[in-house]
Coordinates of C-alpha atoms in Angstrom, one line a residue:
M18 CA 0.1 0.0 -0.8
S19 CA 1.9 3.4 -0.6
P20 CA 1.6 6.3 1.7
E21 CA -0.5 8.8 1.7
V22 CA 0.7 12.4 0.8
T23 CA -0.5 15.6 1.6
R24 CA -0.5 19.4 0.9
L25 CA 1.0 21.3 3.2
S26 CA -0.5 24.5 4.3
A27 CA 1.9 27.4 5.1
D28 CA 0.3 27.4 8.5
E29 CA 1.1 23.6 8.7
L30 CA 4.2 23.7 6.7
I31 CA 5.6 26.0 10.7
G32 CA 4.2 22.6 12.4
A33 CA 5.9 20.9 10.2
L34 CA 9.2 22.8 10.9
D35 CA 11.1 19.9 12.8
D36 CA 10.1 16.9 10.8
L37 CA 11.1 19.0 7.9
T38 CA 14.2 19.9 9.1
E39 CA 15.3 16.3 10.1
L40 CA 14.8 15.7 6.4
L41 CA 16.7 17.8 4.3
T42 CA 20.1 17.8 6.3
D43 CA 19.4 13.8 6.3
T44 CA 19.1 13.7 2.6
V45 CA 22.0 16.0 2.6
A46 CA 23.8 13.5 5.0
G47 CA 23.2 11.2 1.8
G48 CA 24.4 12.0 -0.6
A49 CA 21.8 14.4 -2.8
S50 CA 23.0 16.9 -4.7
I51 CA 19.3 19.1 -4.4
G52 CA 21.3 22.5 -3.5
F53 CA 23.2 22.2 0.0
L54 CA 26.8 21.9 0.6
G55 CA 27.7 18.7 3.8
P56 CA 27.5 19.2 6.0
L57 CA 23.9 20.5 6.3
D58 CA 23.4 22.8 10.0
P59 CA 19.7 22.4 11.4
A60 CA 19.8 26.3 11.7
D61 CA 20.3 26.7 8.1
A62 CA 18.0 23.9 7.3
A63 CA 15.1 24.9 9.3
A64 CA 16.3 29.1 7.9
W65 CA 15.9 27.8 3.9
W66 CA 12.6 25.9 5.1
R67 CA 11.0 29.3 6.7
A68 CA 11.5 30.7 3.8
R69 CA 9.5 28.8 1.7
I70 CA 6.3 29.8 3.9
P71 CA 5.6 32.8 2.2
A72 CA 5.3 31.2 -1.4
V73 CA 4.1 28.4 0.1
R74 CA 0.8 30.9 1.6
A75 CA 0.1 32.7 -1.9
G76 CA 0.4 29.5 -3.5
R77 CA 3.1 29.8 -5.8
L78 CA 5.0 26.4 -4.0
S79 CA 2.6 23.7 -3.7
V80 CA 4.9 21.1 -0.5
Q81 CA 3.7 17.9 -0.9
V82 CA 4.2 15.3 2.0
S83 CA 4.3 11.4 2.7
R84 CA 4.6 10.5 6.8
D85 CA 5.1 7.2 8.5
G86 CA 3.6 7.5 12.0
G87 CA 3.0 11.4 11.6
R88 CA 6.9 11.5 10.8
I89 CA 7.7 13.4 7.1
T90 CA 9.9 10.7 5.6
G91 CA 9.6 12.3 2.2
T92 CA 8.2 15.9 0.4
V93 CA 8.2 17.3 -3.0
G94 CA 7.8 20.2 -4.2
V95 CA 5.9 22.1 -7.1
L96 CA 7.5 25.3 -8.0
F97 CA 4.3 27.3 -10.6
A98 CA 5.6 29.9 -13.1
D99 CA 4.6 33.8 -12.0
K100 CA 5.3 35.1 -15.4
P101 CA 1.9 35.7 -17.8
N102 CA 3.1 33.7 -20.8
A103 CA 4.5 30.9 -18.3
R104 CA 0.8 29.5 -16.5
H105 CA 1.0 26.8 -18.1
R106 CA 4.7 25.2 -16.4
A107 CA 5.7 24.5 -13.3
E108 CA 9.0 22.6 -12.0
I109 CA 9.3 19.6 -9.4
V110 CA 11.7 20.9 -6.8
K111 CA 13.2 18.8 -3.5
L112 CA 11.8 15.4 -4.0
M113 CA 13.5 14.2 -0.8
V114 CA 13.2 10.8 0.5
H115 CA 14.9 9.9 4.7
R116 CA 17.5 7.2 3.3
D117 CA 15.7 4.8 6.4
A118 CA 13.0 5.5 4.1
R119 CA 14.3 4.5 1.0
G120 CA 14.1 1.7 -1.5
K121 CA 10.5 1.5 -1.2
G122 CA 8.9 3.2 -3.7
L123 CA 8.5 6.0 -1.9
G124 CA 10.2 8.4 -4.1
R125 CA 7.5 7.6 -7.2
T126 CA 4.6 8.3 -4.8
L127 CA 5.8 11.5 -3.7
L128 CA 6.5 11.9 -7.7
S129 CA 3.4 10.6 -9.0
A130 CA 1.9 13.2 -6.5
G131 CA 3.9 16.5 -7.5
E132 CA 2.5 15.2 -10.7
R133 CA -1.1 15.4 -10.0
A134 CA -0.9 18.6 -8.2
A135 CA 1.1 20.5 -10.9
A136 CA -2.4 19.2 -13.3
E137 CA -5.3 20.0 -10.9
C138 CA -4.0 23.7 -11.1
G139 CA -3.8 23.3 -14.6
V140 CA 0.2 22.6 -15.5
T141 CA 0.6 21.2 -19.1
L142 CA 4.6 21.6 -18.4
L143 CA 6.5 19.8 -16.5
L144 CA 10.2 20.8 -15.8
L145 CA 12.9 19.6 -13.3
D146 CA 17.1 19.2 -12.9
T147 CA 18.8 16.5 -10.9
E148 CA 22.4 14.6 -10.3
T149 CA 23.6 13.3 -13.8
G150 CA 23.8 9.4 -12.8
S151 CA 22.1 9.8 -9.9
P152 CA 18.9 7.4 -8.5
A153 CA 17.1 10.8 -8.9
D154 CA 18.0 10.9 -12.4
T155 CA 17.2 7.5 -13.1
L156 CA 13.6 7.8 -10.8
Y157 CA 13.1 10.7 -14.4
R158 CA 14.0 8.3 -16.8
S159 CA 12.2 4.9 -15.4
A160 CA 8.7 7.4 -14.8
G161 CA 8.4 8.8 -18.6
W162 CA 10.8 12.2 -18.2
T163 CA 12.3 13.2 -21.4
A164 CA 16.0 14.7 -20.5
I165 CA 16.5 18.0 -22.5
G166 CA 20.7 17.5 -22.0
V167 CA 23.5 17.6 -19.6
V168 CA 25.1 20.7 -18.7
P169 CA 29.1 19.4 -17.6
G170 CA 29.6 20.8 -13.7
H171 CA 26.8 22.8 -13.5
A172 CA 26.2 21.9 -9.8
A173 CA 28.5 20.5 -6.7
D174 CA 26.9 18.0 -4.8
P175 CA 27.3 18.0 -0.6
A176 CA 30.8 17.5 -0.7
G177 CA 31.5 19.9 -3.4
T178 CA 32.3 18.5 -5.8
L179 CA 31.0 19.4 -8.9
R180 CA 29.0 17.3 -10.8
P181 CA 27.0 17.1 -14.5
T182 CA 23.2 18.3 -14.0
T183 CA 20.1 16.8 -16.0
F184 CA 17.6 18.9 -17.1
F185 CA 14.2 17.0 -18.3
Y186 CA 10.9 17.2 -18.8
K187 CA 7.3 16.3 -18.9
L188 CA 3.7 16.8 -20.6
L189 CA 1.0 16.5 -18.8
E190 CA -2.6 15.3 -20.4
G191 CA -4.5 19.1 -20.0

């Protein structure tokens, strides 16, 4: 049975800051290249999440979470475009699965939830990027995403080593 994935309101995000902070620091400690260098200070992770609250409140960012026994085990964000000529597209951001919840299909479940959330808002084009050759790269390819191209040395992994990044898109029915 797939875990339930729910969308957080801004107030719910505030209430979940401890779990989200722990998830973010664990994801970075596990080597995922999601924009942070390791080791990630929990105070910096909490500040990053707090900085997302205005976008969630404004409806520019949708944050979906999965829980196991009340504890957040994964998250995915959908960042909606704010330009008038781009309202048909959004970006999947910060797909994270806690290390002790990996290998059970949770990443795919969260990705599908993000895709559904975008489609429900009228989005017909999704974009994302990830470290080339990473487990996330494999997930996106197997979930029907189309690779656009690879940029060498685009982003540093948590250890600070520059890695290539693959950019993807997916067309949604609309």
